[in-house]
XYZ file of C-alpha atoms in Angstrom:
591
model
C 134.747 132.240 74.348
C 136.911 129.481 72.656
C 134.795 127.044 70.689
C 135.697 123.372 70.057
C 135.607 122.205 66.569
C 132.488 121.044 65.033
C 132.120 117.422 66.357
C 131.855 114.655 63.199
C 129.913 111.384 64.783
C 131.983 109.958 61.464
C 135.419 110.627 62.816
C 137.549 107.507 62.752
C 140.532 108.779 64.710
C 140.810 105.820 67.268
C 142.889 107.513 70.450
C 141.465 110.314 72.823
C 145.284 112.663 73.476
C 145.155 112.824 77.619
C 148.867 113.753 78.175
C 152.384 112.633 78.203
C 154.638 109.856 79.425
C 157.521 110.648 81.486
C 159.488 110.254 78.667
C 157.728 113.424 76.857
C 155.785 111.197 74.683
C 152.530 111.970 73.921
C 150.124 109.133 75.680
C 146.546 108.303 74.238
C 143.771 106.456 75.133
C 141.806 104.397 72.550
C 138.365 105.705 71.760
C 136.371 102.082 71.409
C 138.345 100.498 74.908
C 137.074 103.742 76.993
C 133.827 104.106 75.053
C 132.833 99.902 75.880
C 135.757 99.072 78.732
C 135.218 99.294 82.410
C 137.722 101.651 84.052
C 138.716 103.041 87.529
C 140.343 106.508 88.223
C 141.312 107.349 91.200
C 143.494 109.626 93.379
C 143.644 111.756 97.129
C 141.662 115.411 96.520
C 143.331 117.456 94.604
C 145.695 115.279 92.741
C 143.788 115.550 89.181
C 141.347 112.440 88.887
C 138.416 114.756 88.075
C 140.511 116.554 85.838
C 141.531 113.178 83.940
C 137.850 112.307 83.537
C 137.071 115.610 81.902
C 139.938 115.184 79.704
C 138.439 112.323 78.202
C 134.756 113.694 78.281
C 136.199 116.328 76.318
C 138.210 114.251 73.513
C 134.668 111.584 73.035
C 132.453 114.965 72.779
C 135.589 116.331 70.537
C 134.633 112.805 68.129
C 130.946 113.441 68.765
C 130.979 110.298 71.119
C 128.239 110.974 73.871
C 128.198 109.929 77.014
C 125.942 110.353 80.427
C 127.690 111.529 83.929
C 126.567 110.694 87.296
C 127.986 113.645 88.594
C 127.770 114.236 92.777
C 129.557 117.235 93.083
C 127.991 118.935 90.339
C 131.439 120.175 88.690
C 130.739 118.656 85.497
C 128.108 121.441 83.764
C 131.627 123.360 83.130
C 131.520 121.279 79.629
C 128.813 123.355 78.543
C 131.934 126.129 78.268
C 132.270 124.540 74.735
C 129.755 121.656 73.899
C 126.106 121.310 73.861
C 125.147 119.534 76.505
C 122.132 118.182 78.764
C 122.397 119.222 82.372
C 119.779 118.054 84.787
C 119.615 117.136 88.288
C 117.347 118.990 91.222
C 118.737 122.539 90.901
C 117.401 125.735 89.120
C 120.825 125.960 87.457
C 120.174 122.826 85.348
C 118.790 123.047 82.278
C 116.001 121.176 83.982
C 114.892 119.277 87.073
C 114.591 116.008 86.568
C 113.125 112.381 88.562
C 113.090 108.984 88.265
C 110.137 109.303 85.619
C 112.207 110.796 83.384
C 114.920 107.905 82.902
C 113.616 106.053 80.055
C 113.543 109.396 78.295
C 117.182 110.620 78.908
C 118.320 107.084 78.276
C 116.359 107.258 74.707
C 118.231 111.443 74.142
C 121.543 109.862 75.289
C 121.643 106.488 73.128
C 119.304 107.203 70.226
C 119.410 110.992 70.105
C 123.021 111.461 70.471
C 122.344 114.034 73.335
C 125.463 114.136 75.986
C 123.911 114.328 79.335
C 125.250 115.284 82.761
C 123.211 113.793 85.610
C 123.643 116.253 88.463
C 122.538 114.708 91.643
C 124.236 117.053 93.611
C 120.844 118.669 94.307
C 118.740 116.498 95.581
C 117.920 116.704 99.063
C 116.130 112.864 99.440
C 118.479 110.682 98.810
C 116.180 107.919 97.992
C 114.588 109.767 94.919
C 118.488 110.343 93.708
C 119.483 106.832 94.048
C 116.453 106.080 92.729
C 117.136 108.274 89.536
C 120.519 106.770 88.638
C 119.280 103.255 89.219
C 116.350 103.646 87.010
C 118.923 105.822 84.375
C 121.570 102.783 84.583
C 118.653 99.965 84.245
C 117.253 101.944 80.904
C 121.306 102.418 79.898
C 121.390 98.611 79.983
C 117.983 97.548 78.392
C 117.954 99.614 75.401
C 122.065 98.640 74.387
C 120.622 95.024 74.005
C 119.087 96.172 70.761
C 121.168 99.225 69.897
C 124.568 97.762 70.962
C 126.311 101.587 69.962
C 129.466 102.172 71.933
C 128.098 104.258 74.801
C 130.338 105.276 78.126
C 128.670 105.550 81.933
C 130.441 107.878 84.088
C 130.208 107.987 87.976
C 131.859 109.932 90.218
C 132.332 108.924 93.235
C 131.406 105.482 92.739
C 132.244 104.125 96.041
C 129.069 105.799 97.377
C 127.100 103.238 95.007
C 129.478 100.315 95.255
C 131.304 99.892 98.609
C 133.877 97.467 99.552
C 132.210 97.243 103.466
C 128.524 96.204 103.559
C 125.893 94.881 101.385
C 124.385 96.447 97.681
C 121.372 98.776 97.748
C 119.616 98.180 94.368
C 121.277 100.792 92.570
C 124.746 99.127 93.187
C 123.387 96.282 91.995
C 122.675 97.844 89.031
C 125.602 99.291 88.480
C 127.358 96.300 88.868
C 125.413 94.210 86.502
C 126.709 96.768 83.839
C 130.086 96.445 84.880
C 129.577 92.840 84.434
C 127.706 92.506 81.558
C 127.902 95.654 79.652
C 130.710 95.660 77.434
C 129.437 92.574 75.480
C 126.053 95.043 74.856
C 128.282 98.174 73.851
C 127.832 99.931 77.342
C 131.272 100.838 79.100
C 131.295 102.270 82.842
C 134.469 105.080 84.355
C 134.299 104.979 87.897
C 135.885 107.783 89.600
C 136.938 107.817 93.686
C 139.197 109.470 95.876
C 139.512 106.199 98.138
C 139.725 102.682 96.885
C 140.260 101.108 99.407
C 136.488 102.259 100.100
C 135.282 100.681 96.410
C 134.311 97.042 95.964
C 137.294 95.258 95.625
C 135.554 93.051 92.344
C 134.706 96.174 90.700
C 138.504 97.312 90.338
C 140.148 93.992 89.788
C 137.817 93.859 86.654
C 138.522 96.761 84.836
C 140.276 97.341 81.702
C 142.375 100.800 82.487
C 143.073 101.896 85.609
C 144.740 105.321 86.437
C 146.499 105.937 89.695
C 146.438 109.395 90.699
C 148.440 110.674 93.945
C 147.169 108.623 97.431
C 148.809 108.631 100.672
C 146.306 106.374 102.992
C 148.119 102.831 103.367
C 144.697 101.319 102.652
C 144.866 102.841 99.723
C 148.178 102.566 98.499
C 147.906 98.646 99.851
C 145.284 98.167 97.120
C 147.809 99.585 94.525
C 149.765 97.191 95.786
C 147.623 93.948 95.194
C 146.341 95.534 91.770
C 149.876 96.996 90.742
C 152.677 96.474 92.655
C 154.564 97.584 95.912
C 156.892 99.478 93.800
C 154.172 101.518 92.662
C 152.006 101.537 95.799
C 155.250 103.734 97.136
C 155.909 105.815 94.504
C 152.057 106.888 93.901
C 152.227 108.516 97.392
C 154.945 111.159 95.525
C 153.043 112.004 92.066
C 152.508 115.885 91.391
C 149.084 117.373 91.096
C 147.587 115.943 87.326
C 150.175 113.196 87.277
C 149.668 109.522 87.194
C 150.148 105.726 86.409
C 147.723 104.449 83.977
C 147.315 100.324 83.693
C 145.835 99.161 80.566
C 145.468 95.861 79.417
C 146.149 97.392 75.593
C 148.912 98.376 76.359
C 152.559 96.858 75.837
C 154.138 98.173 78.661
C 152.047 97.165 82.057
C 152.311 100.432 83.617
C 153.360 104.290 82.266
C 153.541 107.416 84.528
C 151.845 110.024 82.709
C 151.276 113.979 83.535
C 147.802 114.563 82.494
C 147.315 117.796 80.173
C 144.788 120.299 81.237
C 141.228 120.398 80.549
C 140.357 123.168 78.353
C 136.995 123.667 79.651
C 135.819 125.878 83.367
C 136.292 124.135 86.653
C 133.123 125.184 88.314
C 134.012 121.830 90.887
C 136.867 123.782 92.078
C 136.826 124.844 95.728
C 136.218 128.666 96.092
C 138.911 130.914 97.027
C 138.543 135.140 97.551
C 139.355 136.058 94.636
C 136.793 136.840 91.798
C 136.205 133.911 89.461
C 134.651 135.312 85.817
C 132.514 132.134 84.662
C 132.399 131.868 81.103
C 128.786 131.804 79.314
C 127.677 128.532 78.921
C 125.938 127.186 75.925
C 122.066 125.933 76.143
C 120.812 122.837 74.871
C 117.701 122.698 72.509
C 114.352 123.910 73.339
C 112.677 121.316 71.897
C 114.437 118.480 74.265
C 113.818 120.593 77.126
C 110.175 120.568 76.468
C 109.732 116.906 75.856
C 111.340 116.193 79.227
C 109.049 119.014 80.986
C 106.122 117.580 79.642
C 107.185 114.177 81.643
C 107.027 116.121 84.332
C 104.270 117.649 84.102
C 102.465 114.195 83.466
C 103.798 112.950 86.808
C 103.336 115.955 88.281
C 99.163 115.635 87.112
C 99.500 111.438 88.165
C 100.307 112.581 91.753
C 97.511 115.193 91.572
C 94.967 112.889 90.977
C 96.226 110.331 93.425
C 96.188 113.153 95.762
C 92.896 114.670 94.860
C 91.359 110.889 94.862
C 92.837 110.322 98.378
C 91.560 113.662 99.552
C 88.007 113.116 98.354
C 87.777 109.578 100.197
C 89.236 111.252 103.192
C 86.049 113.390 102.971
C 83.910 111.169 102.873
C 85.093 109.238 105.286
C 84.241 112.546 107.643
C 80.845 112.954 105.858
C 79.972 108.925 107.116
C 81.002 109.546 111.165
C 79.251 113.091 111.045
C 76.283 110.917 109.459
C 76.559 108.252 111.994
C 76.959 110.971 114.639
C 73.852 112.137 113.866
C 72.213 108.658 113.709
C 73.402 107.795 117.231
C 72.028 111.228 118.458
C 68.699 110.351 116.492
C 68.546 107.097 117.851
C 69.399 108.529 121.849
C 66.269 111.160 121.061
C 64.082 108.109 120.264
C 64.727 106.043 123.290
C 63.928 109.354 125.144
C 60.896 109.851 123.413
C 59.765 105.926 123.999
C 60.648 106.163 127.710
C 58.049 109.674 127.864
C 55.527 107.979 125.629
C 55.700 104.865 128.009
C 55.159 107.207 131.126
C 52.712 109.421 129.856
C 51.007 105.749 128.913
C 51.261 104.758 132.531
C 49.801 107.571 133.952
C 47.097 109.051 131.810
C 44.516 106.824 132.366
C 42.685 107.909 129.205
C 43.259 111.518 129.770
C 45.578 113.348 127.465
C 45.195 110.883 124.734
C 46.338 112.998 122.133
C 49.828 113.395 123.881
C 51.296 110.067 122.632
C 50.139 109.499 118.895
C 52.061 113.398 118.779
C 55.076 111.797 120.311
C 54.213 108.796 118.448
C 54.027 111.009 115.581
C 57.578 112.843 116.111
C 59.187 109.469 117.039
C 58.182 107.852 113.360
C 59.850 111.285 111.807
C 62.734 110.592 113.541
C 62.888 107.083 112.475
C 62.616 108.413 108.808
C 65.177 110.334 109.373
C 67.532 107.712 110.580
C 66.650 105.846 107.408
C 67.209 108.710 105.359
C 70.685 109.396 107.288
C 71.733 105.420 106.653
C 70.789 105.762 103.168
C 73.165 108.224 102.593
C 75.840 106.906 104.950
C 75.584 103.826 102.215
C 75.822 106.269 99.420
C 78.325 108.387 100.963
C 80.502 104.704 101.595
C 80.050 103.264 98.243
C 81.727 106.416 96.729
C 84.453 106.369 99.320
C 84.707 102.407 98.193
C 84.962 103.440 94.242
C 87.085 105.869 94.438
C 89.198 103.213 96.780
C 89.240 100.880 94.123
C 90.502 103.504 91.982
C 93.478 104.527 94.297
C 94.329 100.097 94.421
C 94.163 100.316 90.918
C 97.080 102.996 90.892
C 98.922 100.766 93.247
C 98.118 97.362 91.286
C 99.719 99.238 87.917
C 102.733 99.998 90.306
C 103.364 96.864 91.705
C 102.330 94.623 88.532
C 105.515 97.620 86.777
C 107.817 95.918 90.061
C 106.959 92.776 89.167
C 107.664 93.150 85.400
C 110.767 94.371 86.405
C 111.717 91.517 88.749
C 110.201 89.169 85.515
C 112.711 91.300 83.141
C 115.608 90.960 85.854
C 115.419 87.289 86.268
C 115.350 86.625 82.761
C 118.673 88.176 81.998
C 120.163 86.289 84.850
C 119.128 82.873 82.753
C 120.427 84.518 79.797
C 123.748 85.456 81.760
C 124.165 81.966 82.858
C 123.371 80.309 79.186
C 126.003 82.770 78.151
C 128.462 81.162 80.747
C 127.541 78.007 79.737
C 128.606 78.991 76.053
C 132.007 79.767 77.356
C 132.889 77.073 79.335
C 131.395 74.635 76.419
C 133.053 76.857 74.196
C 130.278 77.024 72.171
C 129.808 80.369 69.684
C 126.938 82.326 70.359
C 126.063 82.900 66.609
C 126.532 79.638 64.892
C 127.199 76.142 66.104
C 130.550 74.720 67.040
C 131.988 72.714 63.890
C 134.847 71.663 65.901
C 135.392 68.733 68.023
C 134.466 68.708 71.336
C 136.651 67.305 74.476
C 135.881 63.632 75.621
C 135.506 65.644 78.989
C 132.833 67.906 77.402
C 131.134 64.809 76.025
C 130.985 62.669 79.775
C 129.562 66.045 80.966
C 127.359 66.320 78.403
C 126.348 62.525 79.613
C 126.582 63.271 83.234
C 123.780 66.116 82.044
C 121.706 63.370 80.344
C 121.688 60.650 82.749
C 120.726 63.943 85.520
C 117.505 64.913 83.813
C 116.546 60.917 83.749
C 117.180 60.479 87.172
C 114.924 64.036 88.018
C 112.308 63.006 85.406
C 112.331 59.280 86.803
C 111.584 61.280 90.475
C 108.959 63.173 89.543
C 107.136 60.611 88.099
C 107.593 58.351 91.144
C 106.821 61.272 93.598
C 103.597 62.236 91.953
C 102.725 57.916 91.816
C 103.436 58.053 96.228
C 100.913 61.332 95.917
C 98.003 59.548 93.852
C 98.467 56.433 96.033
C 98.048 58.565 99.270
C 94.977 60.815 98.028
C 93.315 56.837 97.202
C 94.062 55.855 100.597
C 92.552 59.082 101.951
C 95.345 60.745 103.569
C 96.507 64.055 103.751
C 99.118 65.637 101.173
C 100.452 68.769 101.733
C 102.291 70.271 99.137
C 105.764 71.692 99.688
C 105.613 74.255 96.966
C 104.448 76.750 98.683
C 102.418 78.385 95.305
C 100.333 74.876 95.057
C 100.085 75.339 99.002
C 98.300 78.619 98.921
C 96.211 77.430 95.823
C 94.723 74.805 98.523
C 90.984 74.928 98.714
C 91.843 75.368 103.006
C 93.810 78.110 102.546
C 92.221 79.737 100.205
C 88.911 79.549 102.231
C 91.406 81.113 105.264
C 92.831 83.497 103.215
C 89.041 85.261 102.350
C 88.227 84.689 106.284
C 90.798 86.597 107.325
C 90.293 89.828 104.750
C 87.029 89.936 106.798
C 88.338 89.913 110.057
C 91.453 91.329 109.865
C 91.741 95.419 110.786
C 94.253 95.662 107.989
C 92.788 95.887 104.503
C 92.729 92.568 102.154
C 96.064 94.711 100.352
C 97.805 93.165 103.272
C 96.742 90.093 103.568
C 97.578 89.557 100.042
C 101.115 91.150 100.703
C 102.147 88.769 103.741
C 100.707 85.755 101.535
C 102.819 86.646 98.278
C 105.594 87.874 100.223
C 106.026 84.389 101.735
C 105.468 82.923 98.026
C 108.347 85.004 96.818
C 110.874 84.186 99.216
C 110.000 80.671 99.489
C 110.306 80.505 103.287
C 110.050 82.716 106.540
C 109.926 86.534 105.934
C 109.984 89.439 108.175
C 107.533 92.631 108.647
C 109.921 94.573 107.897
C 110.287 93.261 104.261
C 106.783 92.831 103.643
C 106.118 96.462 104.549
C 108.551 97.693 101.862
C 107.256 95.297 99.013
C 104.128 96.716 99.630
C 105.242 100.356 99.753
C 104.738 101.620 103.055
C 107.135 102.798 106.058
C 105.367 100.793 109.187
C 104.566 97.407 110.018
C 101.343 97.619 112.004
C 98.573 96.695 109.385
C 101.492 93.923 108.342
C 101.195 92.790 112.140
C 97.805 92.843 112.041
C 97.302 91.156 109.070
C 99.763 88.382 109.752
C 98.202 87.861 113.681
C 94.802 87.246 111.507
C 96.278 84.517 109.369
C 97.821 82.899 112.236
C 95.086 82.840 113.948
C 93.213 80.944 111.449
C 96.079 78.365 111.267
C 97.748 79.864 107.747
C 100.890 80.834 109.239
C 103.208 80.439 112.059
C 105.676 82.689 113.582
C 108.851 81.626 112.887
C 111.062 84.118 115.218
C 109.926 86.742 117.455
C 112.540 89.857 117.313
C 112.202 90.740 114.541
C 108.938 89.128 113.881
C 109.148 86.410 111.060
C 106.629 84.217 109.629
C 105.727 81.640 107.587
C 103.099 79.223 106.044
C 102.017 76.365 108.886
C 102.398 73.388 106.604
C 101.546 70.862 109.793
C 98.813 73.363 111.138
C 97.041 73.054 107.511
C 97.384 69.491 107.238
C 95.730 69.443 110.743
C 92.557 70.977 109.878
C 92.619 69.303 106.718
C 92.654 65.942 108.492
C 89.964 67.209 110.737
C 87.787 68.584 107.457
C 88.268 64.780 106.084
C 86.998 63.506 109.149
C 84.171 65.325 109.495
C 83.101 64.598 105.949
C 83.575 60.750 106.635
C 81.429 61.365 109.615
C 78.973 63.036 107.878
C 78.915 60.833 105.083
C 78.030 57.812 107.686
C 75.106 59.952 108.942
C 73.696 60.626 105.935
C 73.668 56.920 105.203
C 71.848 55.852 108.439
């Protein structure tokens, strides 16, 4: 087996070799631009584009440059012909099977470690927990380069799964997109890699750095050549041989070269099979010791579910234990009322004979009733350890959602920093240090414009909160628009509590219609509810929404699909009619 040469992380040669220009020239790609650029290869099946991307896996693991793979077709584990390598995914032939758990970790082997990874998601059979894995892997990518800023590529194959041109972004396309966006300034370039782009979002492509063109015959495709390239080269990329293509590159002096791609040395185990025998080379392994850390992530997931599962099993037990109890107290209590009904005749009709006969069924009926108390007793024990080990279970599901909303917290404060940033730019105003320069007169009457802005708010706000004083004096109603201060009301508050009694749902879901409303700041559907609160129906959302609007909380906005929100006017209603009745009340107590 042919062995690539000892990798030096030192090595300062600044171009990756990929093939030749028409001309017979050799053609090179530089290391930093592909390790921190965005980039787009594409090209029909067949026509070389996965072949290009190994190429240049191959020349950054030849520099000792890793790099992490979202590979789909799981074709990419062939590197392992020559370099060490981390292959994980869902499938026993990975070095091991990996889920969303274990992102933070490969992101730490990848950028910190220096481990190359290939993320094979080939394997999974639930979608969800795959998408789920490269979002998390992509979000960790993109957290950590804010401190370690080292030159770090993303690759994904078949990118216009994650980021199509038609329809809206799941969260992991959002993701990836915010490090096409925003991740070369950190260090973090992205490669995406599809056979049809006229399927890939459009803003995606029209950003990138290096673009390679591989053979396509669809006219939606070629079209897009045409707006990116040109028309010349939209009809003459229908006509490129198998490997060949034109490579855009804002580096480079010439717009556009045609270049045949050279050959990667390493096993095509993407290739589709044919009859005839294919010897696969031996691959090489990757360190125990990394394999081991990663395992014991699983494992403590694997122990996390357990428990959740053990603690859910448990209160399902004794939630059989209380009706079998109550069961029996219902057939106690039937036994009694026969036993009165015979103590009442034999009463009747003994005339003093047979005295005896009801202080014994006197006698059995007071055993019985110690028995019932003995049987509620332990329904109440049996229920307040069903009730712990509930708690315990919310708990678990607090930690999870308080995780989301750290997340959300983390998310929304790199979208200020992202606008500061653009602020910067268009003030042109260095990051690091202080502009020394002049600034425009048009800079400075903005600037002005700015000043005389926050006056005019800050002159508001002071006059809104004088109307709000003056109409809590005059004893009138405020209710505040925000809806946060609106749920803080002592009303809805008091409504809120009311309805985790009466509602069928548990008090999880009253909570999650209330701060579902909060977050969106207006009307919100079941259907969006249910998922913030992690669960696939909306009935206990239903039911916990009918309670609040029952008690004059919310209102329903819309009927199909059911959408609510807070009943500002209902609220000031009973408000008005609370303030009456203490008036009224007040007037009594004086007489």
């Amino acid at each position: 087996m042919a062995t690539a040469e000892a990798a030096d992380p030192d090595d300062t040669a600044p171009e990756i070799d990929v093939g030749e220009t028409a001309a017979g020239d050799p053609y090179a790609l530089p290391v930093e631009d592909v390790l921190t650029g965005r980039a787009f290869v594409t090209g029909k099946s067949g026509s070389g584009k996965s072949n290009t991307a190994s190429v240049v896996a191959e020349g950054l693991l030849d520099r000792g440059h890793p790099f992490l793979v979202v590979d789909v077709d799981g074709e990419y584990h062939g590197l392992k012909q020559e370099y060490e390598l981390l292959h994980v995914g869902a499938t026993e032939r990975c070095d091991l099977q990996v889920g969303p758990e274990h992102a933070s970790k490969l992101a730490e082997l990848a950028l910190e470690q220096d481990v190359p990874i290939v993320l094979d998601v080939s394997g999974f059979v639930d979608e969800d927990v795959a998408d789920a894995l490269v979002e998390n892997v992509a979000e960790e990518l993109f957290a950590r380069e804010q401190d370690i800023r080292r030159p770090f590529l993303l690759v994904v194959e078949e990118i216009h799964e994650y980021i199509p041109q038609q329809g809206g972004l799941d969260d992991v396309g959002e993701q990836l997109i915010r490090v096409a966006k925003r991740g070369r300034k950190r260090g973090l370039g992205m490669l995406g890699i599809s056979q049809r782009p006229a399927d890939v979002k459009k803003d995606f492509i029209t950003q990138c750095d290096w673009l390679v063109w591989h053979r396509l015959t669809w006219d939606n495709d070629t079209d897009v050549v045409a707006r990116v390239v040109d028309r010349d080269h939209a009809d003459a990329v229908e006509d490129l041989n198998d490997g060949e293509a034109f490579v855009q590159a804002d580096w480079s002096e010439t717009d556009v070269k045609r270049v045949q791609m050279r050959r990667k040395r390493t096993v095509d185990l993407g290739a589709t099979p044919g009859l005839e025998d294919v010897e696969r080379p031996e691959l090489k392994s990757i360190g125990e010791d990394l394999v081991e850390e990663l395992e014991e992530i699983s494992a403590q997931e694997e122990r996390r579910r357990d428990r959740i599962a053990e603690l859910e099993a448990t209160i399902e037990e004794k939630d059989d234990r209380i009706a079998e109890l109550e069961d029996e107290v219902e057939r106690l209590r039937t036994a009694d009322e026969a036993i009165d009904l015979l103590t009442s005749r034999i009463k009747g009709q003994s005339d003093g004979v047979g005295d005896d006969a009801p202080d014994e069924l006197q006698e059995r009926l007071a055993e019985k009733n110690e028995r019932i108390r003995e049987l509620e007793a332990e329904v109440e024990d049996v229920a307040d350890e069903r009730d712990t080990l509930q708690a315990r279970v919310d708990e678990l599901e607090s930690e999870v959602e308080r995780l989301a909303g750290v997340k959300e917290r983390v998310e929304e404060a790199e979208r200020i920093e992202q606008q500061l940033d653009d602020a910067r730019e268009i003030l042109g105003v260095d990051v690091q240090e202080p502009p020394t320069r002049d600034v425009p007169d048009d800079v400075e009457d903005l600037r002005a414009d700015l000043a005389t802005a926050q006056e005019t708010i800050q002159s508001l706000e002071t006059e809104n909160e004088r109307l709000r004083e003056a109409a809590e004096d005059a004893g009138g109603v405020v209710v505040p628009t925000d809806y946060q201060d609106f749920v803080n009301e002592d009303v809805v508050q008091a409504a809120i509590e009311e309805a985790k009694e009466k509602s069928n749902a548990s008090p999880r879901y009253i909570k999650g219609v209330v701060a579902s409303i909060v977050q969106e700041g207006g009307p919100v559907d079941y259907d969006t509810i249910a998922e913030r609160l992690g669960v696939s129906g909306t009935t206990d959302v239903s039911s916990a929404a009918s309670t609040l609007e029952a008690l004059g909380v919310l209102e329903r906005v819309q009927q199909s699909p059911a959408k609510v929100d807070f009943d500002l006017d209902g609220v000031a209603e009973i408000k008005e009619r609370q303030l009456r009745r203490e008036q009224a009340e007040a007037v009594m107590d004086d007489l």
